[in-house]
Amino acid sequence: MWFVIFAEDHENSLEGRKQARPAHLERLKALQNDGRLLVAGPCPAIAELDPGVLGFTGSVVIAEFETQEEAEQWANDDPYWQAGVYKKATVTPFNAVLPN
């Protein structure tokens, strides 16, 4: 089943993001290589692709996992947690209807 992982950043998390980004992307690419990633990306603090020093407010990942527990564990193992970027994550089932 698909799951939405929405993670919220701590304020001033940009430096932690920069440091942990390669490891974070490596995990996402593994999901992509397995055909289990629908979409992933950061949420800019302002309506710009590059928010500059304002950074990001969080991240969204929509990926396929066997169970909610597996999705939660995957989210909890993200390098952004170890870098102190994330303060909260919500994992919820997702039913991809469109486009089909």
mmCIF file with all atom_site columns, C-alpha atoms in Angstrom:
data_model
loop_
_atom_site.group_PDB
_atom_site.id
_atom_site.type_symbol
_atom_site.label_atom_id
_atom_site.label_alt_id
_atom_site.label_comp_id
_atom_site.label_asym_id
_atom_site.label_entity_id
_atom_site.label_seq_id
_atom_site.pdbx_PDB_ins_code
_atom_site.Cartn_x
_atom_site.Cartn_y
_atom_site.Cartn_z
_atom_site.occupancy
_atom_site.B_iso_or_equiv
_atom_site.pdbx_formal_charge
_atom_site.auth_seq_id
_atom_site.auth_comp_id
_atom_site.auth_asym_id
_atom_site.auth_atom_id
_atom_site.pdbx_PDB_model_num
ATOM 1   C CA . MET A 1 1   ? 0.000  0.000  0.000   1.00 0.00 ? 1   MET A CA 1
ATOM 2   C CA . TRP A 1 2   ? 1.048  3.593  -0.535  1.00 0.00 ? 2   TRP A CA 1
ATOM 3   C CA . PHE A 1 3   ? 1.835  5.769  2.484   1.00 0.00 ? 3   PHE A CA 1
ATOM 4   C CA . VAL A 1 4   ? 2.322  9.511  2.841   1.00 0.00 ? 4   VAL A CA 1
ATOM 5   C CA . ILE A 1 5   ? 5.179  10.483 5.110   1.00 0.00 ? 5   ILE A CA 1
ATOM 6   C CA . PHE A 1 6   ? 5.003  14.144 6.108   1.00 0.00 ? 6   PHE A CA 1
ATOM 7   C CA . ALA A 1 7   ? 7.910  15.290 8.239   1.00 0.00 ? 7   ALA A CA 1
ATOM 8   C CA . GLU A 1 8   ? 8.084  18.729 9.820   1.00 0.00 ? 8   GLU A CA 1
ATOM 9   C CA . ASP A 1 9   ? 11.413 20.497 10.276  1.00 0.00 ? 9   ASP A CA 1
ATOM 10  C CA . HIS A 1 10  ? 12.752 22.222 13.343  1.00 0.00 ? 10  HIS A CA 1
ATOM 11  C CA . GLU A 1 11  ? 13.353 25.915 12.748  1.00 0.00 ? 11  GLU A CA 1
ATOM 12  C CA . ASN A 1 12  ? 16.785 26.748 11.347  1.00 0.00 ? 12  ASN A CA 1
ATOM 13  C CA . SER A 1 13  ? 17.304 23.214 10.055  1.00 0.00 ? 13  SER A CA 1
ATOM 14  C CA . LEU A 1 14  ? 18.951 24.184 6.756   1.00 0.00 ? 14  LEU A CA 1
ATOM 15  C CA . GLU A 1 15  ? 22.532 23.331 7.772   1.00 0.00 ? 15  GLU A CA 1
ATOM 16  C CA . GLY A 1 16  ? 21.457 19.939 9.097   1.00 0.00 ? 16  GLY A CA 1
ATOM 17  C CA . ARG A 1 17  ? 19.612 19.302 5.819   1.00 0.00 ? 17  ARG A CA 1
ATOM 18  C CA . LYS A 1 18  ? 22.709 20.148 3.805   1.00 0.00 ? 18  LYS A CA 1
ATOM 19  C CA . GLN A 1 19  ? 24.875 17.777 5.819   1.00 0.00 ? 19  GLN A CA 1
ATOM 20  C CA . ALA A 1 20  ? 22.448 14.834 5.817   1.00 0.00 ? 20  ALA A CA 1
ATOM 21  C CA . ARG A 1 21  ? 21.064 15.300 2.283   1.00 0.00 ? 21  ARG A CA 1
ATOM 22  C CA . PRO A 1 22  ? 23.341 12.787 0.483   1.00 0.00 ? 22  PRO A CA 1
ATOM 23  C CA . ALA A 1 23  ? 22.351 9.961  2.856   1.00 0.00 ? 23  ALA A CA 1
ATOM 24  C CA . HIS A 1 24  ? 18.703 11.042 2.747   1.00 0.00 ? 24  HIS A CA 1
ATOM 25  C CA . LEU A 1 25  ? 18.682 10.979 -1.066  1.00 0.00 ? 25  LEU A CA 1
ATOM 26  C CA . GLU A 1 26  ? 20.416 7.597  -1.128  1.00 0.00 ? 26  GLU A CA 1
ATOM 27  C CA . ARG A 1 27  ? 17.510 6.062  0.797   1.00 0.00 ? 27  ARG A CA 1
ATOM 28  C CA . LEU A 1 28  ? 14.979 7.672  -1.536  1.00 0.00 ? 28  LEU A CA 1
ATOM 29  C CA . LYS A 1 29  ? 16.862 6.435  -4.592  1.00 0.00 ? 29  LYS A CA 1
ATOM 30  C CA . ALA A 1 30  ? 16.743 2.903  -3.166  1.00 0.00 ? 30  ALA A CA 1
ATOM 31  C CA . LEU A 1 31  ? 12.946 3.161  -2.972  1.00 0.00 ? 31  LEU A CA 1
ATOM 32  C CA . GLN A 1 32  ? 12.887 4.535  -6.506  1.00 0.00 ? 32  GLN A CA 1
ATOM 33  C CA . ASN A 1 33  ? 15.089 1.712  -7.810  1.00 0.00 ? 33  ASN A CA 1
ATOM 34  C CA . ASP A 1 34  ? 12.682 -0.778 -6.218  1.00 0.00 ? 34  ASP A CA 1
ATOM 35  C CA . GLY A 1 35  ? 9.727  0.903  -7.979  1.00 0.00 ? 35  GLY A CA 1
ATOM 36  C CA . ARG A 1 36  ? 8.242  1.925  -4.622  1.00 0.00 ? 36  ARG A CA 1
ATOM 37  C CA . LEU A 1 37  ? 8.554  5.723  -4.766  1.00 0.00 ? 37  LEU A CA 1
ATOM 38  C CA . LEU A 1 38  ? 5.695  7.800  -6.136  1.00 0.00 ? 38  LEU A CA 1
ATOM 39  C CA . VAL A 1 39  ? 7.043  11.253 -5.222  1.00 0.00 ? 39  VAL A CA 1
ATOM 40  C CA . ALA A 1 40  ? 9.361  12.914 -2.714  1.00 0.00 ? 40  ALA A CA 1
ATOM 41  C CA . GLY A 1 41  ? 10.538 16.419 -2.014  1.00 0.00 ? 41  GLY A CA 1
ATOM 42  C CA . PRO A 1 42  ? 10.975 19.262 0.436   1.00 0.00 ? 42  PRO A CA 1
ATOM 43  C CA . CYS A 1 43  ? 8.440  21.947 1.342   1.00 0.00 ? 43  CYS A CA 1
ATOM 44  C CA . PRO A 1 44  ? 10.083 25.368 0.861   1.00 0.00 ? 44  PRO A CA 1
ATOM 45  C CA . ALA A 1 45  ? 9.439  27.984 3.546   1.00 0.00 ? 45  ALA A CA 1
ATOM 46  C CA . ILE A 1 46  ? 8.337  30.393 0.795   1.00 0.00 ? 46  ILE A CA 1
ATOM 47  C CA . ALA A 1 47  ? 6.802  29.889 -2.653  1.00 0.00 ? 47  ALA A CA 1
ATOM 48  C CA . GLU A 1 48  ? 10.154 29.587 -4.428  1.00 0.00 ? 48  GLU A CA 1
ATOM 49  C CA . LEU A 1 49  ? 11.992 26.511 -5.666  1.00 0.00 ? 49  LEU A CA 1
ATOM 50  C CA . ASP A 1 50  ? 15.091 27.804 -3.881  1.00 0.00 ? 50  ASP A CA 1
ATOM 51  C CA . PRO A 1 51  ? 14.016 29.457 -0.627  1.00 0.00 ? 51  PRO A CA 1
ATOM 52  C CA . GLY A 1 52  ? 17.580 30.507 0.161   1.00 0.00 ? 52  GLY A CA 1
ATOM 53  C CA . VAL A 1 53  ? 18.406 30.982 3.826   1.00 0.00 ? 53  VAL A CA 1
ATOM 54  C CA . LEU A 1 54  ? 14.723 30.611 4.774   1.00 0.00 ? 54  LEU A CA 1
ATOM 55  C CA . GLY A 1 55  ? 15.097 26.904 4.102   1.00 0.00 ? 55  GLY A CA 1
ATOM 56  C CA . PHE A 1 56  ? 12.328 24.359 4.330   1.00 0.00 ? 56  PHE A CA 1
ATOM 57  C CA . THR A 1 57  ? 9.435  23.567 6.639   1.00 0.00 ? 57  THR A CA 1
ATOM 58  C CA . GLY A 1 58  ? 9.385  19.831 6.032   1.00 0.00 ? 58  GLY A CA 1
ATOM 59  C CA . SER A 1 59  ? 9.349  17.019 3.511   1.00 0.00 ? 59  SER A CA 1
ATOM 60  C CA . VAL A 1 60  ? 6.793  14.800 1.798   1.00 0.00 ? 60  VAL A CA 1
ATOM 61  C CA . VAL A 1 61  ? 7.393  11.230 0.656   1.00 0.00 ? 61  VAL A CA 1
ATOM 62  C CA . ILE A 1 62  ? 4.757  9.014  -0.926  1.00 0.00 ? 62  ILE A CA 1
ATOM 63  C CA . ALA A 1 63  ? 6.051  5.480  -1.143  1.00 0.00 ? 63  ALA A CA 1
ATOM 64  C CA . GLU A 1 64  ? 4.883  1.881  -1.088  1.00 0.00 ? 64  GLU A CA 1
ATOM 65  C CA . PHE A 1 65  ? 5.373  -0.288 1.996   1.00 0.00 ? 65  PHE A CA 1
ATOM 66  C CA . GLU A 1 66  ? 3.927  -3.620 3.102   1.00 0.00 ? 66  GLU A CA 1
ATOM 67  C CA . THR A 1 67  ? 2.559  -2.241 6.387   1.00 0.00 ? 67  THR A CA 1
ATOM 68  C CA . GLN A 1 68  ? 2.086  1.009  8.270   1.00 0.00 ? 68  GLN A CA 1
ATOM 69  C CA . GLU A 1 69  ? 4.701  -0.170 10.753  1.00 0.00 ? 69  GLU A CA 1
ATOM 70  C CA . GLU A 1 70  ? 7.237  -0.653 7.958   1.00 0.00 ? 70  GLU A CA 1
ATOM 71  C CA . ALA A 1 71  ? 6.503  2.856  6.642   1.00 0.00 ? 71  ALA A CA 1
ATOM 72  C CA . GLU A 1 72  ? 6.864  4.329  10.135  1.00 0.00 ? 72  GLU A CA 1
ATOM 73  C CA . GLN A 1 73  ? 10.140 2.505  10.715  1.00 0.00 ? 73  GLN A CA 1
ATOM 74  C CA . TRP A 1 74  ? 11.480 3.693  7.360   1.00 0.00 ? 74  TRP A CA 1
ATOM 75  C CA . ALA A 1 75  ? 10.526 7.272  8.257   1.00 0.00 ? 75  ALA A CA 1
ATOM 76  C CA . ASN A 1 76  ? 12.109 7.004  11.716  1.00 0.00 ? 76  ASN A CA 1
ATOM 77  C CA . ASP A 1 77  ? 15.391 5.754  10.237  1.00 0.00 ? 77  ASP A CA 1
ATOM 78  C CA . ASP A 1 78  ? 15.824 8.795  7.981   1.00 0.00 ? 78  ASP A CA 1
ATOM 79  C CA . PRO A 1 79  ? 19.196 10.560 8.304   1.00 0.00 ? 79  PRO A CA 1
ATOM 80  C CA . TYR A 1 80  ? 17.394 13.863 8.803   1.00 0.00 ? 80  TYR A CA 1
ATOM 81  C CA . TRP A 1 81  ? 16.315 12.622 12.248  1.00 0.00 ? 81  TRP A CA 1
ATOM 82  C CA . GLN A 1 82  ? 19.920 11.946 13.253  1.00 0.00 ? 82  GLN A CA 1
ATOM 83  C CA . ALA A 1 83  ? 20.904 15.404 11.945  1.00 0.00 ? 83  ALA A CA 1
ATOM 84  C CA . GLY A 1 84  ? 18.218 17.095 14.060  1.00 0.00 ? 84  GLY A CA 1
ATOM 85  C CA . VAL A 1 85  ? 16.276 18.334 11.018  1.00 0.00 ? 85  VAL A CA 1
ATOM 86  C CA . TYR A 1 86  ? 12.905 16.759 11.735  1.00 0.00 ? 86  TYR A CA 1
ATOM 87  C CA . LYS A 1 87  ? 10.803 17.447 14.807  1.00 0.00 ? 87  LYS A CA 1
ATOM 88  C CA . LYS A 1 88  ? 7.713  15.423 13.897  1.00 0.00 ? 88  LYS A CA 1
ATOM 89  C CA . ALA A 1 89  ? 6.597  12.927 11.276  1.00 0.00 ? 89  ALA A CA 1
ATOM 90  C CA . THR A 1 90  ? 3.144  11.713 10.335  1.00 0.00 ? 90  THR A CA 1
ATOM 91  C CA . VAL A 1 91  ? 2.660  8.504  8.369   1.00 0.00 ? 91  VAL A CA 1
ATOM 92  C CA . THR A 1 92  ? -0.737 7.776  6.859   1.00 0.00 ? 92  THR A CA 1
ATOM 93  C CA . PRO A 1 93  ? -2.104 5.327  4.273   1.00 0.00 ? 93  PRO A CA 1
ATOM 94  C CA . PHE A 1 94  ? -2.715 6.801  0.838   1.00 0.00 ? 94  PHE A CA 1
ATOM 95  C CA . ASN A 1 95  ? -4.977 5.620  -1.958  1.00 0.00 ? 95  ASN A CA 1
ATOM 96  C CA . ALA A 1 96  ? -3.548 6.783  -5.295  1.00 0.00 ? 96  ALA A CA 1
ATOM 97  C CA . VAL A 1 97  ? -6.625 7.267  -7.541  1.00 0.00 ? 97  VAL A CA 1
ATOM 98  C CA . LEU A 1 98  ? -5.478 9.739  -10.210 1.00 0.00 ? 98  LEU A CA 1
ATOM 99  C CA . PRO A 1 99  ? -3.777 9.820  -12.579 1.00 0.00 ? 99  PRO A CA 1
ATOM 100 C CA . ASN A 1 100 ? -4.316 6.208  -13.499 1.00 0.00 ? 100 ASN A CA 1
#
